[in-house]
C-alpha positions as YAML, in Angstrom:
chain: A
units: angstrom
residues:
- id: 1
  name: UNK
  ca: [4.82, 42.66, 16.74]
- id: 2
  name: UNK
  ca: [5.50, 43.47, 13.09]
- id: 3
  name: UNK
  ca: [7.89, 40.53, 12.90]
- id: 4
  name: UNK
  ca: [5.21, 38.15, 14.17]
- id: 5
  name: UNK
  ca: [2.65, 39.50, 11.69]
- id: 6
  name: UNK
  ca: [5.14, 39.16, 8.83]
- id: 7
  name: UNK
  ca: [5.87, 35.56, 9.85]
- id: 8
  name: UNK
  ca: [2.17, 34.68, 10.04]
- id: 9
  name: UNK
  ca: [1.53, 36.24, 6.63]
- id: 10
  name: UNK
  ca: [4.41, 34.31, 5.09]
- id: 11
  name: UNK
  ca: [3.11, 31.04, 6.53]
- id: 12
  name: UNK
  ca: [-0.41, 31.84, 5.30]
- id: 13
  name: UNK
  ca: [0.90, 32.60, 1.80]
- id: 14
  name: UNK
  ca: [2.85, 29.33, 1.76]
- id: 15
  name: UNK
  ca: [-0.23, 27.39, 2.89]
- id: 16
  name: UNK
  ca: [-2.37, 28.99, 0.16]
- id: 17
  name: UNK
  ca: [0.26, 28.18, -2.46]
- id: 18
  name: UNK
  ca: [0.52, 24.53, -1.38]
- id: 19
  name: UNK
  ca: [-3.27, 24.13, -1.26]
- id: 20
  name: UNK
  ca: [-3.57, 25.64, -4.75]
- id: 21
  name: UNK
  ca: [-0.87, 23.29, -6.03]
- id: 22
  name: UNK
  ca: [-2.63, 20.33, -4.40]
- id: 23
  name: UNK
  ca: [-5.94, 21.40, -5.94]
- id: 24
  name: UNK
  ca: [-4.39, 21.69, -9.42]
- id: 25
  name: UNK
  ca: [-2.78, 18.24, -9.17]
- id: 26
  name: UNK
  ca: [-6.04, 16.69, -7.94]
- id: 27
  name: UNK
  ca: [-8.01, 18.21, -10.82]
- id: 28
  name: UNK
  ca: [-5.36, 17.22, -13.33]
- id: 29
  name: UNK
  ca: [-5.17, 13.59, -12.21]
- id: 30
  name: UNK
  ca: [-8.90, 13.19, -11.48]
- id: 31
  name: UNK
  ca: [-8.27, 10.09, -9.37]
- id: 32
  name: UNK
  ca: [-10.03, 9.04, -6.13]
- id: 33
  name: UNK
  ca: [-6.64, 8.52, -4.48]
- id: 34
  name: UNK
  ca: [-5.93, 12.27, -4.78]
- id: 35
  name: UNK
  ca: [-9.02, 14.13, -3.50]
- id: 36
  name: UNK
  ca: [-9.27, 17.90, -3.66]
- id: 37
  name: UNK
  ca: [-8.30, 19.78, -0.49]
- id: 38
  name: UNK
  ca: [-11.79, 21.16, 0.12]
- id: 39
  name: UNK
  ca: [-13.19, 17.64, 0.56]
- id: 40
  name: UNK
  ca: [-10.34, 16.71, 2.89]
- id: 41
  name: UNK
  ca: [-10.79, 19.86, 4.98]
- id: 42
  name: UNK
  ca: [-14.53, 19.28, 5.31]
- id: 43
  name: UNK
  ca: [-13.91, 15.69, 6.41]
- id: 44
  name: UNK
  ca: [-11.24, 16.86, 8.84]
- id: 45
  name: UNK
  ca: [-13.63, 19.34, 10.43]
- id: 46
  name: UNK
  ca: [-16.16, 16.53, 10.99]
- id: 47
  name: UNK
  ca: [-13.79, 14.01, 12.56]
- id: 48
  name: UNK
  ca: [-11.13, 16.11, 14.29]
- id: 49
  name: UNK
  ca: [-12.63, 16.41, 17.77]
- id: 50
  name: UNK
  ca: [-14.21, 12.98, 17.59]
- id: 51
  name: UNK
  ca: [-11.25, 10.98, 16.38]
- id: 52
  name: UNK
  ca: [-8.03, 12.65, 15.24]
- id: 53
  name: UNK
  ca: [-7.52, 14.86, 18.31]
- id: 54
  name: UNK
  ca: [-6.76, 11.87, 20.55]
- id: 55
  name: UNK
  ca: [-4.25, 10.46, 18.06]
- id: 56
  name: UNK
  ca: [-2.52, 13.85, 17.71]
- id: 57
  name: UNK
  ca: [-2.35, 14.22, 21.50]
- id: 58
  name: UNK
  ca: [-0.66, 10.84, 21.88]
- id: 59
  name: UNK
  ca: [1.90, 11.68, 19.18]
- id: 60
  name: UNK
  ca: [2.66, 15.06, 20.74]
- id: 61
  name: UNK
  ca: [3.09, 13.41, 24.15]
- id: 62
  name: UNK
  ca: [5.64, 10.94, 22.74]
- id: 63
  name: UNK
  ca: [7.59, 13.71, 21.04]
- id: 64
  name: UNK
  ca: [7.54, 15.90, 24.17]
- id: 65
  name: UNK
  ca: [8.67, 13.01, 26.39]
- id: 66
  name: UNK
  ca: [11.48, 12.00, 24.04]
- id: 67
  name: UNK
  ca: [12.61, 15.60, 23.59]
- id: 68
  name: UNK
  ca: [12.54, 16.28, 27.33]
- id: 69
  name: UNK
  ca: [14.57, 13.16, 28.05]
- id: 70
  name: UNK
  ca: [17.07, 14.03, 25.31]
- id: 71
  name: UNK
  ca: [17.55, 17.55, 26.66]
- id: 72
  name: UNK
  ca: [17.94, 16.34, 30.26]
- id: 73
  name: UNK
  ca: [20.64, 13.85, 29.20]
- id: 74
  name: UNK
  ca: [22.21, 15.48, 26.15]
- id: 75
  name: UNK
  ca: [22.68, 19.05, 27.31]
- id: 76
  name: UNK
  ca: [24.62, 18.22, 30.51]
- id: 77
  name: UNK
  ca: [26.76, 15.73, 28.59]
- id: 78
  name: UNK
  ca: [27.46, 18.34, 25.92]
- id: 79
  name: UNK
  ca: [28.50, 20.86, 28.59]
- id: 80
  name: UNK
  ca: [30.69, 18.26, 30.28]
- id: 81
  name: UNK
  ca: [32.43, 17.34, 27.02]
- id: 82
  name: UNK
  ca: [32.79, 20.91, 25.86]
- id: 83
  name: UNK
  ca: [34.17, 22.38, 29.08]
- id: 84
  name: UNK
  ca: [36.25, 19.53, 30.45]
- id: 85
  name: UNK
  ca: [38.84, 18.30, 27.97]
- id: 86
  name: UNK
  ca: [39.44, 15.04, 29.79]
- id: 87
  name: UNK
  ca: [35.73, 14.17, 29.72]
- id: 88
  name: UNK
  ca: [35.68, 14.91, 26.01]
- id: 89
  name: UNK
  ca: [38.68, 12.66, 25.45]
- id: 90
  name: UNK
  ca: [36.91, 9.71, 27.06]
- id: 91
  name: UNK
  ca: [33.34, 10.32, 25.87]
- id: 92
  name: UNK
  ca: [33.92, 11.43, 22.28]
- id: 93
  name: UNK
  ca: [34.87, 7.93, 21.02]
- id: 94
  name: UNK
  ca: [31.65, 6.54, 22.50]
- id: 95
  name: UNK
  ca: [29.57, 9.27, 20.84]
- id: 96
  name: UNK
  ca: [31.34, 8.96, 17.49]
- id: 97
  name: UNK
  ca: [30.90, 5.18, 17.43]
- id: 98
  name: UNK
  ca: [27.19, 5.24, 18.26]
- id: 99
  name: UNK
  ca: [26.04, 8.47, 16.56]
- id: 100
  name: UNK
  ca: [26.31, 7.20, 12.92]
- id: 101
  name: UNK
  ca: [24.17, 4.12, 13.61]
- id: 102
  name: UNK
  ca: [20.76, 4.54, 11.90]
- id: 103
  name: UNK
  ca: [18.42, 4.86, 14.85]
- id: 104
  name: UNK
  ca: [15.53, 3.18, 13.06]
- id: 105
  name: UNK
  ca: [17.70, 0.05, 12.85]
- id: 106
  name: UNK
  ca: [17.62, -0.08, 16.64]
- id: 107
  name: UNK
  ca: [13.81, -0.22, 16.78]
- id: 108
  name: UNK
  ca: [13.62, -4.06, 16.88]
- id: 109
  name: UNK
  ca: [16.14, -4.09, 19.74]
- id: 110
  name: UNK
  ca: [14.22, -1.41, 21.64]
- id: 111
  name: UNK
  ca: [11.00, -3.34, 21.19]
- id: 112
  name: UNK
  ca: [12.63, -6.52, 22.48]
- id: 113
  name: UNK
  ca: [14.08, -4.73, 25.52]
- id: 114
  name: UNK
  ca: [11.35, -2.18, 26.30]
- id: 115
  name: UNK
  ca: [8.31, -3.78, 24.70]
- id: 116
  name: UNK
  ca: [6.10, -2.47, 21.93]
- id: 117
  name: UNK
  ca: [4.39, 0.11, 24.14]
- id: 118
  name: UNK
  ca: [5.15, 3.73, 24.94]
- id: 119
  name: UNK
  ca: [8.68, 3.31, 26.28]
- id: 120
  name: UNK
  ca: [10.21, 2.03, 23.03]
- id: 121
  name: UNK
  ca: [8.64, 4.89, 21.04]
- id: 122
  name: UNK
  ca: [9.86, 7.53, 23.49]
- id: 123
  name: UNK
  ca: [13.34, 6.00, 23.55]
- id: 124
  name: UNK
  ca: [13.46, 6.11, 19.75]
- id: 125
  name: UNK
  ca: [12.71, 9.85, 19.78]
- id: 126
  name: UNK
  ca: [15.30, 10.25, 22.53]
- id: 127
  name: UNK
  ca: [18.02, 8.48, 20.51]
- id: 128
  name: UNK
  ca: [17.34, 10.61, 17.44]
- id: 129
  name: UNK
  ca: [17.65, 13.92, 19.29]
- id: 130
  name: UNK
  ca: [20.18, 13.28, 22.07]
- id: 131
  name: UNK
  ca: [23.28, 12.82, 19.90]
- id: 132
  name: UNK
  ca: [22.67, 16.00, 17.93]
- id: 133
  name: UNK
  ca: [22.20, 17.90, 21.19]
- id: 134
  name: UNK
  ca: [25.43, 16.51, 22.65]
- id: 135
  name: UNK
  ca: [27.54, 17.33, 19.60]
- id: 136
  name: UNK
  ca: [26.03, 20.79, 19.05]
- id: 137
  name: UNK
  ca: [26.44, 21.89, 22.68]
- id: 138
  name: UNK
  ca: [29.97, 20.48, 22.92]
- id: 139
  name: UNK
  ca: [31.08, 22.22, 19.71]
- id: 140
  name: UNK
  ca: [29.52, 25.52, 20.77]
- id: 141
  name: UNK
  ca: [31.38, 25.51, 24.08]
- id: 142
  name: UNK
  ca: [34.69, 24.41, 22.55]
- id: 143
  name: UNK
  ca: [34.68, 27.45, 20.25]
- id: 144
  name: UNK
  ca: [34.99, 29.69, 23.32]
- id: 145
  name: UNK
  ca: [38.62, 30.67, 24.01]
- id: 146
  name: UNK
  ca: [39.92, 29.83, 27.46]
- id: 147
  name: UNK
  ca: [40.69, 33.53, 27.93]
- id: 148
  name: UNK
  ca: [36.94, 34.06, 28.21]
- id: 149
  name: UNK
  ca: [36.87, 32.19, 31.52]
- id: 150
  name: UNK
  ca: [40.09, 33.42, 33.14]
- id: 151
  name: UNK
  ca: [38.94, 36.97, 34.04]
- id: 152
  name: UNK
  ca: [35.77, 35.64, 35.63]
- id: 153
  name: UNK
  ca: [37.60, 33.10, 37.77]
- id: 154
  name: UNK
  ca: [40.17, 35.73, 38.77]
- id: 155
  name: UNK
  ca: [37.29, 37.86, 40.05]
- id: 156
  name: UNK
  ca: [36.04, 34.93, 42.15]
- id: 157
  name: UNK
  ca: [33.22, 33.68, 39.94]
- id: 158
  name: UNK
  ca: [31.97, 30.17, 40.58]
- id: 159
  name: UNK
  ca: [31.38, 27.56, 37.87]
- id: 160
  name: UNK
  ca: [27.64, 28.14, 38.22]
- id: 161
  name: UNK
  ca: [28.12, 31.83, 37.42]
- id: 162
  name: UNK
  ca: [30.41, 31.05, 34.48]
- id: 163
  name: UNK
  ca: [27.83, 28.61, 33.20]
- id: 164
  name: UNK
  ca: [24.99, 31.12, 33.53]
- id: 165
  name: UNK
  ca: [26.72, 34.12, 31.96]
- id: 166
  name: UNK
  ca: [29.12, 32.49, 29.45]
- id: 167
  name: UNK
  ca: [28.46, 28.82, 28.70]
- id: 168
  name: UNK
  ca: [24.66, 28.94, 28.53]
- id: 169
  name: UNK
  ca: [24.41, 31.96, 26.18]
- id: 170
  name: UNK
  ca: [27.16, 30.54, 23.97]
- id: 171
  name: UNK
  ca: [25.57, 27.09, 23.64]
- id: 172
  name: UNK
  ca: [21.88, 28.01, 23.35]
- id: 173
  name: UNK
  ca: [21.79, 28.98, 19.64]
- id: 174
  name: UNK
  ca: [23.46, 25.78, 18.43]
- id: 175
  name: UNK
  ca: [21.44, 23.73, 20.91]
- id: 176
  name: UNK
  ca: [18.18, 25.13, 19.53]
- id: 177
  name: UNK
  ca: [19.34, 24.58, 15.96]
- id: 178
  name: UNK
  ca: [20.18, 20.96, 16.77]
- id: 179
  name: UNK
  ca: [16.72, 20.39, 18.25]
- id: 180
  name: UNK
  ca: [15.10, 22.03, 15.22]
- id: 181
  name: UNK
  ca: [17.02, 19.82, 12.79]
- id: 182
  name: UNK
  ca: [16.38, 16.65, 14.78]
- id: 183
  name: UNK
  ca: [12.68, 17.40, 15.22]
- id: 184
  name: UNK
  ca: [11.82, 16.73, 11.57]
- id: 185
  name: UNK
  ca: [13.55, 13.34, 11.69]
- id: 186
  name: UNK
  ca: [11.90, 12.55, 15.02]
- id: 187
  name: UNK
  ca: [8.41, 13.18, 13.62]
- id: 188
  name: UNK
  ca: [9.14, 11.01, 10.58]
- id: 189
  name: UNK
  ca: [10.44, 8.12, 12.67]
- id: 190
  name: UNK
  ca: [7.57, 8.48, 15.14]
- id: 191
  name: UNK
  ca: [5.17, 7.90, 12.24]
- id: 192
  name: UNK
  ca: [6.91, 4.59, 11.55]
- id: 193
  name: UNK
  ca: [7.07, 3.48, 15.18]
- id: 194
  name: UNK
  ca: [3.37, 4.19, 15.71]
- id: 195
  name: UNK
  ca: [2.44, 1.49, 13.24]
- id: 196
  name: UNK
  ca: [3.58, -1.11, 15.82]
- id: 197
  name: UNK
  ca: [1.98, -2.06, 19.11]
- id: 198
  name: UNK
  ca: [-0.44, 0.84, 19.52]
- id: 199
  name: UNK
  ca: [-3.91, 1.99, 18.57]
- id: 200
  name: UNK
  ca: [-3.23, 5.68, 19.13]
- id: 201
  name: UNK
  ca: [-0.97, 8.08, 17.27]
- id: 202
  name: UNK
  ca: [-0.97, 9.79, 13.88]
- id: 203
  name: UNK
  ca: [1.13, 7.05, 12.34]
- id: 204
  name: UNK
  ca: [-1.44, 4.44, 13.35]
- id: 205
  name: UNK
  ca: [-4.35, 6.64, 12.23]
- id: 206
  name: UNK
  ca: [-2.93, 7.35, 8.76]
- id: 207
  name: UNK
  ca: [-1.99, 3.74, 8.08]
- id: 208
  name: UNK
  ca: [-5.35, 2.51, 9.38]
- id: 209
  name: UNK
  ca: [-7.18, 4.91, 7.04]
- id: 210
  name: UNK
  ca: [-5.02, 3.74, 4.15]
- id: 211
  name: UNK
  ca: [-5.80, 0.08, 4.86]
- id: 212
  name: UNK
  ca: [-9.50, 0.93, 5.03]
- id: 213
  name: UNK
  ca: [-9.17, 2.68, 1.65]
- id: 214
  name: UNK
  ca: [-10.51, 5.85, 3.27]
- id: 215
  name: UNK
  ca: [-8.45, 8.40, 1.40]
- id: 216
  name: UNK
  ca: [-10.22, 11.44, 2.81]
- id: 217
  name: UNK
  ca: [-9.32, 10.45, 6.37]
- id: 218
  name: UNK
  ca: [-5.81, 9.45, 5.29]
- id: 219
  name: UNK
  ca: [-5.16, 12.90, 3.83]
- id: 220
  name: UNK
  ca: [-6.82, 14.52, 6.84]
- id: 221
  name: UNK
  ca: [-4.33, 12.68, 9.06]
- id: 222
  name: UNK
  ca: [-1.44, 13.85, 6.87]
- id: 223
  name: UNK
  ca: [-2.66, 17.45, 7.20]
- id: 224
  name: UNK
  ca: [-2.81, 17.12, 10.99]
- id: 225
  name: UNK
  ca: [0.67, 15.61, 11.08]
- id: 226
  name: UNK
  ca: [1.94, 18.54, 9.02]
- id: 227
  name: UNK
  ca: [0.20, 20.97, 11.36]
- id: 228
  name: UNK
  ca: [1.85, 19.25, 14.33]
- id: 229
  name: UNK
  ca: [5.24, 19.75, 12.74]
- id: 230
  name: UNK
  ca: [4.43, 23.42, 12.14]
- id: 231
  name: UNK
  ca: [3.35, 23.77, 15.77]
- id: 232
  name: UNK
  ca: [6.57, 22.20, 17.05]
- id: 233
  name: UNK
  ca: [8.77, 24.40, 14.86]
- id: 234
  name: UNK
  ca: [6.75, 27.44, 15.90]
- id: 235
  name: UNK
  ca: [7.25, 26.65, 19.58]
- id: 236
  name: UNK
  ca: [10.98, 26.24, 19.00]
- id: 237
  name: UNK
  ca: [11.08, 29.64, 17.26]
- id: 238
  name: UNK
  ca: [9.20, 31.25, 20.15]
- id: 239
  name: UNK
  ca: [11.62, 29.73, 22.64]
- id: 240
  name: UNK
  ca: [14.57, 30.94, 20.57]
- id: 241
  name: UNK
  ca: [13.19, 34.48, 20.49]
- id: 242
  name: UNK
  ca: [12.77, 34.48, 24.25]
- id: 243
  name: UNK
  ca: [16.03, 32.74, 25.17]
- id: 244
  name: UNK
  ca: [18.36, 34.31, 22.58]
- id: 245
  name: UNK
  ca: [17.22, 37.92, 22.56]
- id: 246
  name: UNK
  ca: [20.74, 39.18, 21.83]
- id: 247
  name: UNK
  ca: [20.54, 37.62, 18.35]
- id: 248
  name: UNK
  ca: [17.71, 39.89, 17.24]
- id: 249
  name: UNK
  ca: [18.67, 42.48, 14.70]
...
């Protein structure tokens, strides 16, 4: 409980510091394109439930769908490559050849194949996360010495039991770290993809406010997007605390 309170206090202190810095910059510049945070927060309170909430919900749905698909595909592939050397020998060249490709460069291809609707946006999130999941899980499992498995198999353990008690605990920390690192990139790319072929999403909302020269709503959208990122990272931390209890000091 004390750890949670300390974390919340640290986040609150960081938020106060950033708001104070924003306020100082706005007062120093005295330009309409940089409003003070109090005006933005008041505007956000007026339009959140009426307008921004729907855009935030659509963005969160796309991230959740892309993340879920990446986990369902990437984690089993990572286990397969990490545990079975032959599978790693055949699959690693494919991963290494496709992983370095900038995923945003594939957006036109995805839009041509999957359309400009939801599928192309979800697939873009999927492509950003899945490779990091595969590599992280594979590397975590490959660090385990083979002697770790031999006693279990000699006692009659099945692969399912070895996976549950050895492979899963060994791979979870790096898997969670990979998702955490990829999440920031996924949110950034989602912002870009939401400017095409949709009328819902935080990317669309922020760009629409900018084109309408409505800076208060533009900054309100940026605040909500930042809060979404904080929410996602917080959920990942909660999952890590629950799933990796042995790492607590």
